[in-house]
XYZ file of C-alpha atoms in Angstrom:
240
model
C 72.305 101.447 -13.167
C 71.963 99.316 -10.143
C 74.650 96.516 -9.515
C 76.272 94.386 -7.064
C 79.713 95.410 -5.631
C 81.229 92.801 -8.254
C 83.709 94.744 -10.023
C 83.858 95.107 -14.034
C 86.563 93.028 -15.242
C 88.629 93.307 -18.410
C 86.901 93.898 -21.913
C 84.630 91.007 -22.560
C 84.862 89.570 -19.123
C 81.529 89.532 -17.101
C 81.005 91.785 -14.258
C 78.702 94.121 -12.642
C 75.607 92.051 -11.890
C 72.400 93.916 -12.305
C 69.970 94.144 -9.395
C 66.381 94.573 -9.867
C 65.804 97.078 -7.018
C 68.372 99.674 -5.300
C 69.779 98.343 -2.133
C 69.309 100.803 1.008
C 72.978 101.790 1.106
C 72.791 102.975 -2.607
C 70.067 105.218 -1.821
C 71.613 106.463 1.472
C 74.763 107.311 -0.379
C 73.149 109.242 -3.015
C 70.850 111.263 -0.663
C 73.639 111.794 1.801
C 75.636 113.087 -1.039
C 73.144 115.441 -1.992
C 73.053 116.709 1.529
C 76.553 117.199 1.266
C 76.255 119.202 -1.805
C 73.600 121.338 -0.346
C 75.921 122.094 2.624
C 78.536 123.172 0.086
C 81.310 120.395 1.309
C 84.065 119.835 -1.134
C 84.331 116.160 -1.203
C 87.764 116.459 -3.151
C 89.374 118.433 -0.186
C 87.375 117.364 2.890
C 89.621 114.942 4.801
C 86.558 112.827 5.788
C 83.190 113.659 4.158
C 81.853 110.185 5.351
C 82.145 111.258 9.189
C 80.780 114.537 8.275
C 77.359 113.027 6.742
C 77.170 109.640 8.518
C 74.724 110.947 11.067
C 72.016 111.794 8.422
C 69.392 109.191 8.585
C 67.886 107.639 5.634
C 65.030 105.060 5.798
C 63.973 103.428 2.681
C 63.721 102.771 -0.227
C 59.745 101.744 -0.856
C 58.786 101.083 -4.187
C 55.800 103.504 -4.943
C 53.296 104.722 -7.837
C 52.641 108.257 -8.189
C 49.293 109.262 -9.823
C 48.763 112.259 -12.198
C 47.215 114.254 -9.294
C 50.244 113.470 -7.058
C 48.908 110.840 -4.700
C 51.424 108.257 -3.701
C 50.797 104.619 -3.259
C 53.289 102.296 -1.715
C 53.983 98.997 -3.316
C 55.600 96.092 -1.509
C 57.034 92.751 -2.584
C 54.343 89.905 -3.166
C 54.229 87.740 -0.121
C 55.871 84.548 -0.760
C 53.120 82.095 0.180
C 50.979 83.798 -2.488
C 51.046 81.568 -5.682
C 49.626 82.496 -8.945
C 47.892 79.844 -11.155
C 46.190 79.726 -14.361
C 42.643 79.449 -13.102
C 39.649 81.767 -14.272
C 37.880 82.053 -11.160
C 40.688 81.359 -8.603
C 44.023 82.540 -9.815
C 45.409 83.161 -6.413
C 46.060 80.537 -3.763
C 48.098 80.331 -0.654
C 50.851 77.976 0.408
C 50.122 76.109 3.715
C 52.041 73.805 6.044
C 51.244 70.283 5.263
C 52.447 66.809 5.572
C 54.526 64.588 3.113
C 52.884 61.734 1.248
C 53.660 58.114 2.122
C 56.236 57.845 -0.561
C 57.643 61.435 0.114
C 60.572 62.503 2.224
C 63.100 65.359 2.896
C 66.016 66.174 5.106
C 64.042 68.822 6.716
C 64.374 68.761 10.612
C 61.491 67.473 12.766
C 58.713 69.718 13.352
C 59.465 71.725 10.070
C 56.539 71.042 7.647
C 56.652 71.879 3.795
C 54.510 74.507 2.268
C 51.867 72.985 -0.069
C 49.230 74.069 -2.355
C 45.789 73.414 -1.591
C 44.191 70.119 -2.780
C 43.396 70.324 -6.364
C 45.745 72.712 -7.635
C 48.607 70.662 -8.365
C 47.496 70.148 -12.001
C 47.283 73.883 -12.762
C 49.900 75.525 -14.402
C 51.755 78.728 -12.936
C 50.965 82.064 -13.975
C 52.531 85.343 -14.350
C 51.402 88.212 -11.805
C 52.585 91.199 -10.014
C 55.965 91.260 -8.192
C 54.828 94.147 -6.075
C 51.345 94.583 -4.328
C 49.461 97.662 -3.307
C 49.665 98.285 0.487
C 46.093 97.814 1.080
C 45.987 94.325 -0.669
C 48.815 93.223 1.248
C 47.057 94.021 4.432
C 43.910 92.286 3.131
C 46.235 89.172 2.515
C 47.723 89.324 5.974
C 44.576 89.640 7.804
C 42.529 87.137 5.930
C 43.601 85.863 2.388
C 40.087 85.051 1.622
C 39.430 88.770 1.050
C 41.189 88.497 -2.314
C 39.341 85.506 -3.502
C 38.260 86.030 -6.959
C 40.456 88.988 -7.593
C 42.101 89.311 -10.855
C 45.878 89.404 -10.523
C 46.263 92.642 -12.380
C 44.352 94.155 -9.822
C 46.893 93.263 -6.955
C 49.684 95.638 -7.899
C 52.367 95.918 -10.575
C 55.474 94.302 -11.908
C 58.924 95.204 -11.158
C 60.732 97.986 -13.088
C 61.836 96.705 -16.422
C 65.489 96.282 -17.327
C 66.782 98.868 -19.626
C 69.902 97.278 -21.767
C 72.085 99.754 -23.299
C 75.491 99.069 -25.352
C 78.597 101.315 -24.808
C 81.938 101.541 -26.480
C 85.194 101.855 -24.518
C 87.106 105.135 -25.176
C 90.795 105.114 -25.185
C 91.737 107.750 -22.723
C 95.083 109.089 -24.463
C 93.806 109.628 -27.943
C 89.966 109.726 -27.336
C 89.074 107.201 -29.817
C 87.045 103.955 -29.615
C 89.085 101.031 -28.555
C 88.918 98.069 -31.109
C 86.543 95.227 -29.587
C 85.647 97.426 -26.571
C 82.044 96.963 -26.549
C 80.103 96.333 -23.232
C 76.562 96.480 -22.064
C 75.061 97.975 -18.940
C 71.620 97.198 -17.605
C 69.516 99.355 -15.249
C 65.870 99.298 -13.893
C 63.542 101.524 -15.695
C 61.385 103.600 -13.533
C 60.118 105.769 -16.409
C 56.498 105.863 -17.756
C 55.255 102.451 -18.965
C 53.504 101.217 -21.970
C 50.451 99.079 -21.599
C 49.165 96.470 -24.134
C 45.575 94.974 -23.431
C 42.666 93.750 -25.887
C 39.487 95.158 -24.586
C 36.347 93.615 -26.620
C 38.772 91.963 -28.866
C 40.669 94.944 -29.928
C 44.316 95.473 -29.221
C 45.190 98.814 -27.936
C 48.282 100.423 -26.691
C 49.115 103.430 -24.773
C 50.768 105.009 -21.592
C 49.897 104.547 -18.016
C 48.816 107.880 -16.483
C 50.908 107.693 -13.456
C 54.775 107.040 -12.842
C 56.942 105.035 -10.677
C 59.563 106.045 -8.135
C 61.168 105.383 -4.724
C 59.910 106.827 -1.513
C 62.462 107.560 1.386
C 62.555 109.385 4.581
C 65.672 111.713 5.164
C 66.514 113.315 8.592
C 67.894 116.417 6.972
C 65.553 118.603 4.507
C 66.529 118.367 0.857
C 65.248 120.973 -1.824
C 63.534 119.423 -4.889
C 66.226 118.738 -7.839
C 68.238 116.263 -9.425
C 70.784 113.834 -8.261
C 72.852 110.869 -9.659
C 71.664 107.479 -8.535
C 73.339 104.295 -9.279
C 75.955 103.960 -12.010
C 76.499 105.546 -15.400
C 75.514 109.040 -14.222
C 71.705 108.313 -14.613
C 69.652 111.171 -12.964
C 66.847 111.160 -10.508
C 64.657 113.864 -9.535
C 63.901 114.529 -5.827
C 60.189 115.723 -5.455
């Protein structure tokens, strides 16, 4: 469960906003804690475990796709000047600086131009597309967006991890029974296997993707493969 620093309130009160992706500090804290466990640090007795572990450097996270054979492909956020449109041959368009029309104006400072769609795109409806792009597709876009002309949106990358919502009940601590009216929900990003649904040749088919998704990070201290708690609600993550 990945959330902001907003604290949970009383029963029925909002709180704990869900984040779509872990903050760098969340991952750094989890990995530094794992390093402390590997060192045998007693966090209950150590006077300042943070000072002990703060020199461990953590870089990341990056979103990644792991194929069944172990190959890792990096995924990066979609460039904000890329627009998805409902067009069979040209579903991908690039925003570019332009000029306001005669009857248009804004409070932008002088010299700052609005980003506009190419001419002829105004009547097209927006389309859904990948939130994250494959590394090589992003490089092609940055070098020359025309390299991606005619590409299907599904070939650019993948969507953000779906949100898994679970309902819980508050347990009264003294007598260990459910508190009346004490229902709440937690929501977290799901990095597990994904189900696909497509219709080749008019037939609808379901299945599971062959690979899996995860996070890539670099840690200055070696960590053995194993399991750690990442985020809230005690959810486990594996270290490969």
